[in-house]
Each structure stands twice: as structure tokens, then as C-alpha cells.
Tab-separated table of C-alpha atoms in Angstrom:
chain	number	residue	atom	x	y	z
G	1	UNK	CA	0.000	0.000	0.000
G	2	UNK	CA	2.945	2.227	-0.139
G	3	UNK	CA	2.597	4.120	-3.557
G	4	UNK	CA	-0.694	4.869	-2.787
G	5	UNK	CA	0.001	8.590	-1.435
G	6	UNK	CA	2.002	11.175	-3.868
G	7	UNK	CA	3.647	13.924	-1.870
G	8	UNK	CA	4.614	17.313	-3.066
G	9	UNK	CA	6.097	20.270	-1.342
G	10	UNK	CA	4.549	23.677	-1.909
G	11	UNK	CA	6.955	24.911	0.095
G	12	UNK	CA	9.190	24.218	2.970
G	13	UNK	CA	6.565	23.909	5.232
G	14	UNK	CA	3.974	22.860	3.465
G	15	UNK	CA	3.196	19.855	1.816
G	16	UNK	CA	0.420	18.390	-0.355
G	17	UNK	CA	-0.768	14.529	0.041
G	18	UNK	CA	-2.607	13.540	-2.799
G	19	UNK	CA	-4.470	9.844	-3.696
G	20	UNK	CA	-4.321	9.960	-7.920
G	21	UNK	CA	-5.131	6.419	-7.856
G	22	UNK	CA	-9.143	7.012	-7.415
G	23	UNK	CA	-10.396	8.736	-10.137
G	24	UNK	CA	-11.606	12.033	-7.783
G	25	UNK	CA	-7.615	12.296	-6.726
G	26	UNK	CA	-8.024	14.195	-3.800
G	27	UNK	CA	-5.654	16.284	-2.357
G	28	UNK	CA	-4.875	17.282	1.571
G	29	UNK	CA	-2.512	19.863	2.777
G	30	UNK	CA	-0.070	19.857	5.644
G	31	UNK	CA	1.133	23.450	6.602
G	32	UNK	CA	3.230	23.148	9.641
G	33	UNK	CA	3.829	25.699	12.277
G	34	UNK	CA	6.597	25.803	14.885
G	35	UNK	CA	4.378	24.585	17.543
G	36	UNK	CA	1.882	22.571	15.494
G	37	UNK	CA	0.821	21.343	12.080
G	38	UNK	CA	-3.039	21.852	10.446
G	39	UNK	CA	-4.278	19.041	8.017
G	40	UNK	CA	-6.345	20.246	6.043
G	41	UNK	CA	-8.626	16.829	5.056
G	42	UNK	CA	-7.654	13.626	5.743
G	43	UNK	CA	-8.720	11.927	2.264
G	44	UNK	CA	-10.559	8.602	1.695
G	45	UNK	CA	-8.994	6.548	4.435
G	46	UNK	CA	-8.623	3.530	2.724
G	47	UNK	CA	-4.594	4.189	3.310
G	48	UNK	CA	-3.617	5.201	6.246
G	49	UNK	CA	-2.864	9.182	5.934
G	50	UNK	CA	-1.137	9.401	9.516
G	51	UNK	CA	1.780	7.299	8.264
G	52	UNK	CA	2.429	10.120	5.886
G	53	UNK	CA	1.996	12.691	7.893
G	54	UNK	CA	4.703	11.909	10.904
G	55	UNK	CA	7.668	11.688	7.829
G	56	UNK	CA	6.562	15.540	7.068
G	57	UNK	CA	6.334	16.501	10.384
G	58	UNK	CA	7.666	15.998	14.030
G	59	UNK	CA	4.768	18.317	16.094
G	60	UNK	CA	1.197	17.816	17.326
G	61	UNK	CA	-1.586	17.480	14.148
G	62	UNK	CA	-5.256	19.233	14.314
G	63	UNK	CA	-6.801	18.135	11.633
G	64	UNK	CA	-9.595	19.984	9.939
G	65	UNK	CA	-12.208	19.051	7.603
G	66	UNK	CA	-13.217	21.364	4.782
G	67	UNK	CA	-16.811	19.541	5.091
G	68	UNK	CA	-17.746	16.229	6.157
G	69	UNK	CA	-18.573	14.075	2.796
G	70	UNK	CA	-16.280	10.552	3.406
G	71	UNK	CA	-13.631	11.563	0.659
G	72	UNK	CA	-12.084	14.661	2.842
G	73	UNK	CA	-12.324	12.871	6.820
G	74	UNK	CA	-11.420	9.046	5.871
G	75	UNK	CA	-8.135	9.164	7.455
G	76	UNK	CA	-9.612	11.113	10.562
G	77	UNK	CA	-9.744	8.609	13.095
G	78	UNK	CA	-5.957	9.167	13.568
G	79	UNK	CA	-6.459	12.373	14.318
G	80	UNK	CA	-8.095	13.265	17.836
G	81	UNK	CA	-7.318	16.784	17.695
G	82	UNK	CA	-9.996	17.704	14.850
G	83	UNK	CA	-12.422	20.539	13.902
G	84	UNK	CA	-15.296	20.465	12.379
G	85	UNK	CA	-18.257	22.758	10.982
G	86	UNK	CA	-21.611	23.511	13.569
G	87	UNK	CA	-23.560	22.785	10.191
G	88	UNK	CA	-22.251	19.154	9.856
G	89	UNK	CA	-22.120	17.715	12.928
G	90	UNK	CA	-24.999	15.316	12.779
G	91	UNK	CA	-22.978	13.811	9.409
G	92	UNK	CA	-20.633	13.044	11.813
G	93	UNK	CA	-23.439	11.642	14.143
G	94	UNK	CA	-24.850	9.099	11.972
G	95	UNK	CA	-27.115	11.404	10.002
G	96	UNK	CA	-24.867	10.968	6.842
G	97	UNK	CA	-27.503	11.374	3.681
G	98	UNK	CA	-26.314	8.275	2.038
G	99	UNK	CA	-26.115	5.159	2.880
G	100	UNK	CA	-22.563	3.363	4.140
G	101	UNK	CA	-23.224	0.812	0.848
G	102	UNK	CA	-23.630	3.692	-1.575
G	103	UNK	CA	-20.549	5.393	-0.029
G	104	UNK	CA	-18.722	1.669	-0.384
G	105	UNK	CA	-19.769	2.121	-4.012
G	106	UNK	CA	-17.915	5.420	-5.098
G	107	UNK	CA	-15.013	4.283	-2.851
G	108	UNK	CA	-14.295	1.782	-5.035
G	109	UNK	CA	-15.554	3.526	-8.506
G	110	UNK	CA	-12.917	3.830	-10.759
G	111	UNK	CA	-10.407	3.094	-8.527
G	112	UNK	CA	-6.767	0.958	-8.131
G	113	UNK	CA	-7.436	-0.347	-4.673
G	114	UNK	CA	-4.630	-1.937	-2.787
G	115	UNK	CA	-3.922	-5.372	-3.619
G	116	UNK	CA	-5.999	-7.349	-0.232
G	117	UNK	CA	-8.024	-4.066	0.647
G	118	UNK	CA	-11.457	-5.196	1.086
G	119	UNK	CA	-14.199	-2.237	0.405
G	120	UNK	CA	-16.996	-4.101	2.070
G	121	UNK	CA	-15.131	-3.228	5.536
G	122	UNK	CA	-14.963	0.662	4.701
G	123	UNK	CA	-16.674	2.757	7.225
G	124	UNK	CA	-17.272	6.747	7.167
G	125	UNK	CA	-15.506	8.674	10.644
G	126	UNK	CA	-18.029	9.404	12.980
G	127	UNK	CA	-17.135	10.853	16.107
G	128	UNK	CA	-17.502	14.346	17.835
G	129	UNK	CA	-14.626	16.665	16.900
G	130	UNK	CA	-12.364	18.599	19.653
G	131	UNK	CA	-13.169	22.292	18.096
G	132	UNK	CA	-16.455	23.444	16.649
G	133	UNK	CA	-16.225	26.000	14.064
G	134	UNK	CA	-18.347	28.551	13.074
G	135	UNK	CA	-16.489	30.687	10.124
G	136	UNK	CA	-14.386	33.752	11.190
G	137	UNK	CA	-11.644	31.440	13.426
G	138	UNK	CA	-8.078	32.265	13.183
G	139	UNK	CA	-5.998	29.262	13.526
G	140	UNK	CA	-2.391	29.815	15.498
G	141	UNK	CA	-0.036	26.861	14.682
G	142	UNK	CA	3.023	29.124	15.709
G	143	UNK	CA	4.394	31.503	12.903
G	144	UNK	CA	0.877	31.128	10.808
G	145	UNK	CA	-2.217	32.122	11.487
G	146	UNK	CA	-4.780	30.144	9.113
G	147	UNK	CA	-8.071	32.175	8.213
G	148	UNK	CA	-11.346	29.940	9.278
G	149	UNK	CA	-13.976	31.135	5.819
G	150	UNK	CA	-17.403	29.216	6.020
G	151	UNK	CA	-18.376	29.037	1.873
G	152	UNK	CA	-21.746	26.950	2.023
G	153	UNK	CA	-22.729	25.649	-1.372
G	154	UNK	CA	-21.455	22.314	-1.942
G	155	UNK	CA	-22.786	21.752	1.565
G	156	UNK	CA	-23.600	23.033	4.243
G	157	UNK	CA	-20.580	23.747	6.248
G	158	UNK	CA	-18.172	23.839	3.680
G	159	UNK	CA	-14.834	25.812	4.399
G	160	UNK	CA	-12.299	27.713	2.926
G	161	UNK	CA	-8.626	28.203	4.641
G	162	UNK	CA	-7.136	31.468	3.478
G	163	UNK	CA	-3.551	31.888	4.963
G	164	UNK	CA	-2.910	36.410	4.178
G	165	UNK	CA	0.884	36.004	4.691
G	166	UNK	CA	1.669	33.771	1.971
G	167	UNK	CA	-1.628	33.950	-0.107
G	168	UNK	CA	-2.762	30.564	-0.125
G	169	UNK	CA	-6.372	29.807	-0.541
G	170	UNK	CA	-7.421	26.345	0.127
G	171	UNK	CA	-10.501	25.567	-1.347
G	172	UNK	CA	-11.948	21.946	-1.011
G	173	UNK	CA	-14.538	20.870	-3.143
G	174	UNK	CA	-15.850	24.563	-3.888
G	175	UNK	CA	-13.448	25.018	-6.220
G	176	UNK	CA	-11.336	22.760	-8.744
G	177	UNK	CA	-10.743	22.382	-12.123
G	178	UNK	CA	-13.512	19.529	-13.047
G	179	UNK	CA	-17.004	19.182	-12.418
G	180	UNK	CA	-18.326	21.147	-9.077
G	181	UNK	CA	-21.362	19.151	-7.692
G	182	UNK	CA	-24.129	21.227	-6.902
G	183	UNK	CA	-26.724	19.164	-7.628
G	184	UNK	CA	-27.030	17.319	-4.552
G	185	UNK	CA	-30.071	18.161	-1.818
G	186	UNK	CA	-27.833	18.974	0.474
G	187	UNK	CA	-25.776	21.638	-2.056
G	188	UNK	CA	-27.452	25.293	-2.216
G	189	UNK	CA	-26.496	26.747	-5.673
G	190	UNK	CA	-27.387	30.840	-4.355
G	191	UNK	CA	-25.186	29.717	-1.179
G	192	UNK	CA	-22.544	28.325	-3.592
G	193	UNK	CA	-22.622	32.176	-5.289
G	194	UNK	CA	-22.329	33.976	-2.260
G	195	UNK	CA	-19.458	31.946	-1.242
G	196	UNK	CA	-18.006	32.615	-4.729
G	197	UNK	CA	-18.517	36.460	-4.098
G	198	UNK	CA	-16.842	36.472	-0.901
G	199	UNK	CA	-13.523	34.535	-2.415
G	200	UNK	CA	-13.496	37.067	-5.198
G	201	UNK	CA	-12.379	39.658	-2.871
G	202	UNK	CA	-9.435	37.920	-1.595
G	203	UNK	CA	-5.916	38.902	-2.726
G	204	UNK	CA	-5.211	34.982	-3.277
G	205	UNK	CA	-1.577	34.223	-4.784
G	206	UNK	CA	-2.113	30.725	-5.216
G	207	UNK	CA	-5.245	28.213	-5.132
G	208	UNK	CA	-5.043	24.884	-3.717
G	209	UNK	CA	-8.141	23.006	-4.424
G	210	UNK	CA	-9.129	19.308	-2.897
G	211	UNK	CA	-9.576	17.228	-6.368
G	212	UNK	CA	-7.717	16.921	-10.160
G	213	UNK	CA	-5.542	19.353	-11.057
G	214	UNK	CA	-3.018	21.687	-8.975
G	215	UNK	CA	-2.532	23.433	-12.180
G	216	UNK	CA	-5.397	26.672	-10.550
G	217	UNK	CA	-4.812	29.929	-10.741
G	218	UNK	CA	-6.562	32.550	-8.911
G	219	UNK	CA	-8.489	34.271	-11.407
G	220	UNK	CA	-10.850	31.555	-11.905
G	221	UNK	CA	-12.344	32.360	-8.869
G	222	UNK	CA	-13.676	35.312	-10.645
G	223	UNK	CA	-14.614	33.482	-13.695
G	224	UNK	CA	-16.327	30.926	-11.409
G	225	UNK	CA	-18.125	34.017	-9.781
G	226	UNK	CA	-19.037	35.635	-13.028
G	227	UNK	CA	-20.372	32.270	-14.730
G	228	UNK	CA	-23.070	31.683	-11.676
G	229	UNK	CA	-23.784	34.968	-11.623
G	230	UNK	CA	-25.026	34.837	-15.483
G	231	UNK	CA	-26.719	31.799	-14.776
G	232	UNK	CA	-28.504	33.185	-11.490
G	233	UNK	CA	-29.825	36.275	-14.447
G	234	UNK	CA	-30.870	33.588	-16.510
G	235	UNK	CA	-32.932	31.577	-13.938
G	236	UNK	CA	-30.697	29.137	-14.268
G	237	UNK	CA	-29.344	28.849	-10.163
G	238	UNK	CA	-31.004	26.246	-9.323
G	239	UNK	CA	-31.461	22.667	-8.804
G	240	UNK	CA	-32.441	20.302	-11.934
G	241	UNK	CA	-31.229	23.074	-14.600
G	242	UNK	CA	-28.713	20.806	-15.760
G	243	UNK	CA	-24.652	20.646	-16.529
G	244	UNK	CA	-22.955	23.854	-17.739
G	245	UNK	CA	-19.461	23.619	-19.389
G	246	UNK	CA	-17.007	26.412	-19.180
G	247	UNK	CA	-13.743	24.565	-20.586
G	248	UNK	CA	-11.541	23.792	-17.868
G	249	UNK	CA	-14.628	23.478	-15.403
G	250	UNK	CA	-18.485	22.864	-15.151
G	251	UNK	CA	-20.764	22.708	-12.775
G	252	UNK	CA	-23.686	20.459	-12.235
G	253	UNK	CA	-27.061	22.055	-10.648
């Protein structure tokens, strides 16, 4: 199970862990401090994430979701320092809107599993995290101070991590370079616009999203923005209306 990480440094104290072997390749981001180190998403869990984590880093680990779908918290059950949204907590309660053998199902969808790793035994984190946050924290880790932004949209306490000093914007599922799900009962495509709106304002340098490809640059942040605002005119913002395509990105409503 050992090539089933990829790890790339952003910089010297940050790192990116990414699992290109299912077909959604999600990516989680280790920023360490001097007195601690943030995970941002833990990934699918069907590797063990922690392994990875102690070669990159030597301090305590909070890890933080950017929401709680099973993709983005599968590896936190090695993580007992973790935060979590007010808006998801009952996914994290058992009150997950689908079902642990449709979850089992797009684990193993297009996807190289470990030779021996059997899918029927996959189970989502449940648990009750150390911190509950509301949007509007600033996280200390000693040396950086990492910007708590709640973007609803994709669901319902989706974050953003903006980190001023250096410019990074870490934007889980709200943002990528693919096909942003919006389409789901628990998404709320006018949410997913104001969230849009309030990224659009931020002087990012560089965007690091949670799936595909790390080849983002800010400005489609404003494209993004601009492309849901059109539809919203068009009475288009809204569940059911269908799959738009905008090149390097689309969204589904």
C-alpha cells in the first residue's frame, strides 16, 4: 500500500498529500507551524494518511475538515485533535444522507485499490470533533495564522482556509478544475454564489483546491463568480437546470 500517497512540497513547510489512484484524486494539505501542524482533510482513508503525515512533520496534528462528505475525513480517526463545521455535525453523528453501501460504491468507482483491501469493511468517521467552528476562526499553529472562511454551497458547512501572509487559498470541493457538484439536496447553488462572491475579494496568490488538477490559478475564482452569476440572471441557479461547461470546469445544478 505504499505508492498509494504522492507527496509534493509547496513549500518548505507545506506539503500536499494527494491519492491519484481514485479517479476524484483528492488532495490534503499539511502546513506546519513551529508549535503545530493543520491538516487540512484527511482523504478517503482507505490508506492510512497518519503514516504520511509523521515523515513531514515531528509536532502535534489538528486536523480539519473542509466539510464532512467521506472523501475529505477518511483518514480522521488518527487524528483526535480535529475541527469540524456547527452545520455538519450530525454527518458526523450518523445522520450521513447516504447510505454506508452507496458510499462503499464510489469508494471503489474507478479506482486501483490496494492489492488485499477489502471495500466491504470501509466505514465513514463518525465521532464528535475537539473544536467546533463557526467561520471567522483564526488558527495559530506558531508563525501562521490560518483564516477559518465558512463558503456553504457544496454543503452546508463547507470551508475555505485562506492563509494572508503567503496567499494561499485552500478551497476543497468549492473550487477545482472539473465538475463542481451542486446538484445534490444537500448543495445550495445561491449559497454556492455567495461563497463565490466572498472569495473574489481575496488577494489569493495561489489556489489549492481538494480534487484533479493543482494546475489553478486565482483568477478563476472570478470566472467561477461571473459564470453563476449569469446563470442566477438567466434563472438558471437552481437545482435540476442541468450541466454547464465552461472549458476547464463545469458545474452540475
Amino acid at each position: 500500500m505504499g505508492d498509494w500517497f504522492t507527496v509534493e512540497k509547496i513549500d518548505a513547510d507545506t506539503s500536499i498529500i494527494s491519492e491519484y489512484r481514485h479517479w476524484e484524486e483528492t488532495h490534503c494539505y499539511l502546513l506546519n507551524g513551529h508549535g503545530r501542524s493543520l491538516l487540512i482533510d484527511t482523504g478517503l482513508g482507505i490508506c492510512d494518511i497518519h503514516d504520511e503525515v509523521v515523515k513531514l512533520t515531528d509536532r502535534p496534528v489538528t486536523a480539519v475538515a473542509t466539510h464532512i462528505h467521506w472523501d475529505h475525513i477518511g483518514g480522521h480517526q488518527y487524528f483526535p485533535d480535529l475541527y469540524a463545521h456547527e452545520e455538519e455535525l450530525d454527518w458526523l453523528a450518523g445522520h450521513f444522507p447516504l447510505t454506508i453501501e452507496t458510499v462503499r460504491d464510489m469508494v471503489a468507482d474507478r479506482c486501483a485499490l490496494p492489492e488485499g483491501y477489502d471495500v466491504s469493511g470501509y466505514e465513514m468517521f463518525q465521532g464528535r470533533p475537539s473544536e467546533i467552528l463557526r467561520g471567522g476562526e483564526k488558527i495559530d499553529i506558531g508563525g501562521r495564522t490560518i483564516e477559518v472562511i465558512h463558503t456553504p454551497g457544496h454543503s452546508p458547512g463547507h470551508m475555505c482556509f485562506w492563509e494572508p501572509a503567503r496567499g494561499y487559498l485552500f478551497t476543497g470541493d468549492l473550487i477545482y478544475k472539473d465538475t463542481l457538484f451542486a446538484y445534490y439536496p444537500s448543495t445550495d447553488p445561491e449559497a454556492y454564489l455567495a461563497s463565490l462572491e466572498k472569495l473574489a475579494l481575496l488577494p489569493a496568490k495561489k489556489v489549492f483546491p481538494a480534487h484533479h488538477s493543482l494546475d489553478i490559478q486565482p483568477e478563476i475564482i472570478v470566472r467561477m463568480r461571473d459564470s453563476f452569476r449569469e446563470l442566477k440572471k438567466n434563472g438558471k441557479l437552481h437545482h435540476g437546470s442541468g450541466i454547464f461547461d465552461y472549458g476547464d470546469w463545469a458545474v452540475w445544478l
